[in-house]
Amino acid sequence: MVVAAGVPVQPDCDKRSAMPDNVTLVRDGLIATVTLNRPDRRNSLSDPMLTDLGAVFGELRDDHTTRVVIVTGAPPVFSAGADAGLKSSMSAEEKRQAFATRKSQFRRLFERANTVLEGLEQTTICAINGHAVGGGWGLTLACDFRIAAAEAQLWIPEVDLGVPLGVASTTRFVRMVGPARAKEIIMGCARYSAADAQAWGLVHRVVPGAGLAAAVADYAGLLAKKPFRPMAEVKARINAIARTGIPEVNAMTEGFLDRA
């Protein structure tokens, strides 16, 4: 088995699932690592890759032996976002035209894969090993924890490319950082450092790139030792509360004063 350098797995004891080359799934005991595997295209999210991601996450959803799932990208980046065939030599208008004319089921496939990822009972960690752009950054937000290489940059270029950011990623940004910061990130299209993202709560930890694999493996090992059922139930409750606010039933049953 060939595993890209910097991907936080242990090849000596890994078992690789029979998945397409767009995505690799490697199991190591209680921990599974999903790797976006199109380094020649900077792990851009094509329709086939998103289809494969959905299949991998679906397989893990029904896997009773995995407790922690790591999501990362084949070096040197995490993901360049939607695959639209853009080139650095293109003008801004040429890039907009490329986005406008591409034929893709991106939004449907992206939402389907991210919904399964966010809903996994296992704890999920995103190892942001390099730049995370557009949908690439959006994908990180569907994970429970995000640990980033200090060298990574993150940005949302969609508005500059003439398209709105998808509803799912927009919702997660608003939920995590509030509407004002979400507008700054999504509408301003600026590049941010991993440290910026950490300051806003969009990244939990920032470590030197050379130490990312070890940091992610250590944290995954810590989480894998915890009792699985309460971890899964608390995760589901937190996700539900984040979507709906404090459940109304709590206000009804726990908000009364004692009266004579």
GROMACS .gro file of C-alpha atoms in nm:
model
  260
    1MET     CA    1   0.000   0.000   0.000
    2VAL     CA    2   0.124   0.347  -0.087
    3VAL     CA    3   0.023   0.629   0.146
    4ALA     CA    4   0.113   0.992   0.076
    5ALA     CA    5   0.360   1.155   0.312
    6GLY     CA    6   0.199   1.361   0.584
    7VAL     CA    7  -0.126   1.165   0.595
    8PRO     CA    8  -0.186   1.068   0.958
    9VAL     CA    9  -0.203   0.689   0.936
   10GLN     CA   10   0.023   0.400   1.031
   11PRO     CA   11   0.083   0.187   0.719
   12ASP     CA   12   0.225  -0.114   0.906
   13CYS     CA   13  -0.112  -0.199   1.053
   14ASP     CA   14  -0.354  -0.037   0.812
   15LYS     CA   15  -0.624  -0.202   0.608
   16ARG     CA   16  -0.719  -0.021   0.290
   17SER     CA   17  -1.077  -0.039   0.169
   18ALA     CA   18  -1.152  -0.114  -0.196
   19MET     CA   19  -1.244   0.242  -0.289
   20PRO     CA   20  -1.181   0.437  -0.610
   21ASP     CA   21  -0.859   0.633  -0.653
   22ASN     CA   22  -1.035   0.969  -0.606
   23VAL     CA   23  -1.066   0.890  -0.236
   24THR     CA   24  -0.877   0.648  -0.015
   25LEU     CA   25  -1.010   0.491   0.303
   26VAL     CA   26  -0.760   0.340   0.545
   27ARG     CA   27  -0.858   0.171   0.870
   28ASP     CA   28  -0.620   0.143   1.163
   29GLY     CA   29  -0.796  -0.025   1.452
   30LEU     CA   30  -1.064   0.211   1.583
   31ILE     CA   31  -0.956   0.496   1.355
   32ALA     CA   32  -1.032   0.542   0.984
   33THR     CA   33  -0.865   0.798   0.757
   34VAL     CA   34  -1.038   0.934   0.447
   35THR     CA   35  -0.802   1.111   0.206
   36LEU     CA   36  -0.899   1.329  -0.088
   37ASN     CA   37  -0.669   1.180  -0.349
   38ARG     CA   38  -0.642   1.400  -0.657
   39PRO     CA   39  -0.310   1.575  -0.586
   40ASP     CA   40  -0.256   1.645  -0.956
   41ARG     CA   41  -0.576   1.855  -0.943
   42ARG     CA   42  -0.504   1.991  -0.594
   43ASN     CA   43  -0.778   1.764  -0.460
   44SER     CA   44  -1.044   1.971  -0.636
   45LEU     CA   45  -1.395   1.840  -0.580
   46SER     CA   46  -1.516   1.691  -0.907
   47ASP     CA   47  -1.849   1.514  -0.941
   48PRO     CA   48  -1.679   1.170  -0.935
   49MET     CA   49  -1.481   1.263  -0.622
   50LEU     CA   50  -1.792   1.385  -0.442
   51THR     CA   51  -1.973   1.067  -0.543
   52ASP     CA   52  -1.686   0.862  -0.402
   53LEU     CA   53  -1.680   1.070  -0.083
   54GLY     CA   54  -2.050   1.005  -0.035
   55ALA     CA   55  -1.990   0.632  -0.079
   56VAL     CA   56  -1.699   0.631   0.168
   57PHE     CA   57  -1.892   0.823   0.432
   58GLY     CA   58  -2.189   0.592   0.376
   59GLU     CA   59  -1.966   0.290   0.433
   60LEU     CA   60  -1.834   0.442   0.755
   61ARG     CA   61  -2.184   0.528   0.875
   62ASP     CA   62  -2.261   0.156   0.889
   63ASP     CA   63  -1.918   0.054   1.025
   64HIS     CA   64  -1.950  -0.071   1.383
   65THR     CA   65  -1.574  -0.100   1.439
   66THR     CA   66  -1.466   0.260   1.371
   67ARG     CA   67  -1.485   0.521   1.648
   68VAL     CA   68  -1.296   0.815   1.495
   69VAL     CA   69  -1.282   0.933   1.133
   70ILE     CA   70  -1.002   1.158   1.005
   71VAL     CA   71  -1.056   1.354   0.682
   72THR     CA   72  -0.752   1.498   0.506
   73GLY     CA   73  -0.606   1.571   0.163
   74ALA     CA   74  -0.317   1.423  -0.032
   75PRO     CA   75  -0.035   1.681  -0.007
   76PRO     CA   76   0.038   1.958  -0.076
   77VAL     CA   77  -0.313   2.099  -0.012
   78PHE     CA   78  -0.637   1.997   0.153
   79SER     CA   79  -0.868   2.092  -0.135
   80ALA     CA   80  -0.887   2.364  -0.400
   81GLY     CA   81  -1.268   2.347  -0.396
   82ALA     CA   82  -1.499   2.288  -0.690
   83ASP     CA   83  -1.327   2.151  -0.999
   84ALA     CA   84  -1.388   2.408  -1.272
   85GLY     CA   85  -1.065   2.377  -1.467
   86LEU     CA   86  -0.938   2.716  -1.354
   87LYS     CA   87  -0.581   2.823  -1.430
   88SER     CA   88  -0.371   3.087  -1.258
   89SER     CA   89  -0.310   3.250  -1.596
   90MET     CA   90  -0.682   3.320  -1.646
   91SER     CA   91  -0.822   3.669  -1.599
   92ALA     CA   92  -1.100   3.725  -1.346
   93GLU     CA   93  -1.357   3.733  -1.625
   94GLU     CA   94  -1.224   3.410  -1.779
   95LYS     CA   95  -1.254   3.238  -1.442
   96ARG     CA   96  -1.613   3.358  -1.406
   97GLN     CA   97  -1.694   3.225  -1.753
   98ALA     CA   98  -1.538   2.889  -1.668
   99PHE     CA   99  -1.753   2.862  -1.357
  100ALA     CA  100  -2.067   2.977  -1.535
  101THR     CA  101  -2.035   2.728  -1.821
  102ARG     CA  102  -1.919   2.417  -1.636
  103LYS     CA  103  -2.163   2.126  -1.628
  104SER     CA  104  -2.170   1.983  -1.280
  105GLN     CA  105  -2.393   1.833  -1.012
  106PHE     CA  106  -2.160   1.985  -0.753
  107ARG     CA  107  -2.416   2.135  -0.518
  108ARG     CA  108  -2.632   1.823  -0.497
  109LEU     CA  109  -2.337   1.585  -0.456
  110PHE     CA  110  -2.154   1.815  -0.214
  111GLU     CA  111  -2.458   1.853   0.010
  112ARG     CA  112  -2.524   1.479   0.007
  113ALA     CA  113  -2.167   1.390   0.107
  114ASN     CA  114  -2.144   1.664   0.371
  115THR     CA  115  -2.477   1.571   0.527
  116VAL     CA  116  -2.360   1.212   0.574
  117LEU     CA  117  -2.023   1.329   0.711
  118GLU     CA  118  -2.181   1.570   0.960
  119GLY     CA  119  -2.426   1.305   1.076
  120LEU     CA  120  -2.174   1.026   1.138
  121GLU     CA  121  -2.201   0.879   1.486
  122GLN     CA  122  -1.823   0.857   1.496
  123THR     CA  123  -1.622   1.158   1.606
  124THR     CA  124  -1.466   1.328   1.303
  125ILE     CA  125  -1.142   1.526   1.276
  126CYS     CA  126  -1.039   1.729   0.973
  127ALA     CA  127  -0.661   1.744   0.924
  128ILE     CA  128  -0.624   2.061   0.718
  129ASN     CA  129  -0.281   1.986   0.574
  130GLY     CA  130  -0.278   2.276   0.326
  131HIS     CA  131  -0.494   2.534   0.154
  132ALA     CA  132  -0.872   2.484   0.187
  133VAL     CA  133  -1.062   2.683  -0.075
  134GLY     CA  134  -1.435   2.729  -0.135
  135GLY     CA  135  -1.603   2.391  -0.103
  136GLY     CA  136  -1.278   2.259   0.043
  137TRP     CA  137  -1.318   2.494   0.339
  138GLY     CA  138  -1.688   2.411   0.351
  139LEU     CA  139  -1.606   2.041   0.377
  140THR     CA  140  -1.393   2.101   0.688
  141LEU     CA  141  -1.692   2.256   0.865
  142ALA     CA  142  -1.888   1.929   0.848
  143CYS     CA  143  -1.630   1.769   1.081
  144ASP     CA  144  -1.645   1.787   1.461
  145PHE     CA  145  -1.285   1.904   1.506
  146ARG     CA  146  -1.042   2.084   1.276
  147ILE     CA  147  -0.665   2.079   1.324
  148ALA     CA  148  -0.472   2.285   1.070
  149ALA     CA  149  -0.115   2.318   0.954
  150ALA     CA  150   0.018   2.664   1.035
  151GLU     CA  151   0.104   2.713   0.668
  152ALA     CA  152  -0.253   2.652   0.550
  153GLN     CA  153  -0.464   2.934   0.408
  154LEU     CA  154  -0.841   2.932   0.379
  155TRP     CA  155  -1.070   3.140   0.160
  156ILE     CA  156  -1.409   3.149  -0.013
  157PRO     CA  157  -1.371   3.283  -0.371
  158GLU     CA  158  -1.723   3.207  -0.497
  159VAL     CA  159  -1.857   3.563  -0.509
  160ASP     CA  160  -1.550   3.680  -0.703
  161LEU     CA  161  -1.611   3.390  -0.942
  162GLY     CA  162  -1.967   3.504  -1.002
  163VAL     CA  163  -2.153   3.239  -0.801
  164PRO     CA  164  -2.301   3.232  -0.448
  165LEU     CA  165  -2.161   2.999  -0.186
  166GLY     CA  166  -2.390   2.698  -0.140
  167VAL     CA  167  -2.663   2.703   0.123
  168ALA     CA  168  -2.511   2.424   0.333
  169SER     CA  169  -2.169   2.586   0.372
  170THR     CA  170  -2.324   2.930   0.422
  171THR     CA  171  -2.542   2.789   0.698
  172ARG     CA  172  -2.244   2.634   0.875
  173PHE     CA  173  -2.046   2.958   0.860
  174VAL     CA  174  -2.337   3.156   1.006
  175ARG     CA  175  -2.394   2.893   1.272
  176MET     CA  176  -2.028   2.891   1.378
  177VAL     CA  177  -1.922   3.255   1.356
  178GLY     CA  178  -2.246   3.455   1.331
  179PRO     CA  179  -2.386   3.656   1.040
  180ALA     CA  180  -2.144   3.951   1.058
  181ARG     CA  181  -1.827   3.742   1.036
  182ALA     CA  182  -1.987   3.507   0.784
  183LYS     CA  183  -2.057   3.804   0.557
  184GLU     CA  184  -1.696   3.919   0.592
  185ILE     CA  185  -1.560   3.575   0.500
  186ILE     CA  186  -1.804   3.492   0.219
  187MET     CA  187  -1.862   3.831   0.062
  188GLY     CA  188  -1.510   3.969   0.104
  189CYS     CA  189  -1.337   3.665  -0.053
  190ALA     CA  190  -1.014   3.741   0.137
  191ARG     CA  191  -0.751   3.481   0.222
  192TYR     CA  192  -0.713   3.395   0.589
  193SER     CA  193  -0.440   3.218   0.779
  194ALA     CA  194  -0.500   2.913   0.992
  195ALA     CA  195  -0.441   3.137   1.294
  196ASP     CA  196  -0.722   3.370   1.180
  197ALA     CA  197  -0.957   3.074   1.146
  198GLN     CA  198  -0.857   2.952   1.492
  199ALA     CA  199  -0.931   3.293   1.645
  200TRP     CA  200  -1.286   3.270   1.506
  201GLY     CA  201  -1.343   2.913   1.625
  202LEU     CA  202  -1.336   2.764   1.274
  203VAL     CA  203  -1.015   2.575   1.358
  204HIS     CA  204  -0.952   2.417   1.697
  205ARG     CA  205  -0.574   2.384   1.685
  206VAL     CA  206  -0.291   2.509   1.465
  207VAL     CA  207   0.038   2.319   1.454
  208PRO     CA  208   0.346   2.330   1.231
  209GLY     CA  209   0.283   2.133   0.913
  210ALA     CA  210   0.559   1.885   0.996
  211GLY     CA  211   0.379   1.798   1.320
  212LEU     CA  212   0.024   1.782   1.187
  213ALA     CA  213   0.008   1.406   1.135
  214ALA     CA  214   0.132   1.336   1.489
  215ALA     CA  215  -0.102   1.592   1.647
  216VAL     CA  216  -0.404   1.450   1.465
  217ALA     CA  217  -0.307   1.091   1.546
  218ASP     CA  218  -0.264   1.176   1.916
  219TYR     CA  219  -0.602   1.347   1.937
  220ALA     CA  220  -0.774   1.071   1.743
  221GLY     CA  221  -0.623   0.816   1.981
  222LEU     CA  222  -0.749   1.014   2.281
  223LEU     CA  223  -1.102   1.036   2.143
  224ALA     CA  224  -1.107   0.669   2.040
  225LYS     CA  225  -1.052   0.564   2.403
  226LYS     CA  226  -1.366   0.738   2.526
  227PRO     CA  227  -1.696   0.547   2.568
  228PHE     CA  228  -1.852   0.552   2.224
  229ARG     CA  229  -2.225   0.578   2.297
  230PRO     CA  230  -2.218   0.891   2.518
  231MET     CA  231  -1.980   1.055   2.272
  232ALA     CA  232  -2.219   0.982   1.985
  233GLU     CA  233  -2.525   1.097   2.180
  234VAL     CA  234  -2.364   1.422   2.296
  235LYS     CA  235  -2.247   1.493   1.940
  236ALA     CA  236  -2.600   1.441   1.807
  237ARG     CA  237  -2.747   1.668   2.076
  238ILE     CA  238  -2.494   1.946   2.013
  239ASN     CA  239  -2.559   1.928   1.639
  240ALA     CA  240  -2.935   1.941   1.694
  241ILE     CA  241  -2.912   2.237   1.932
  242ALA     CA  242  -2.683   2.420   1.690
  243ARG     CA  243  -2.944   2.380   1.419
  244THR     CA  244  -3.248   2.476   1.627
  245GLY     CA  245  -3.132   2.666   1.935
  246ILE     CA  246  -3.211   2.544   2.287
  247PRO     CA  247  -3.490   2.289   2.248
  248GLU     CA  248  -3.826   2.437   2.339
  249VAL     CA  249  -3.904   2.140   2.562
  250ASN     CA  250  -3.621   2.238   2.797
  251ALA     CA  251  -3.760   2.590   2.837
  252MET     CA  252  -4.101   2.440   2.910
  253THR     CA  253  -3.990   2.182   3.164
  254GLU     CA  254  -3.687   2.340   3.330
  255GLY     CA  255  -3.766   2.711   3.328
  256PHE     CA  256  -4.025   2.741   3.606
  257LEU     CA  257  -3.979   2.907   3.943
  258ASP     CA  258  -4.086   2.742   4.266
  259ARG     CA  259  -4.393   2.923   4.393
  260ALA     CA  260  -4.581   2.895   4.720
   0.00000   0.00000   0.00000
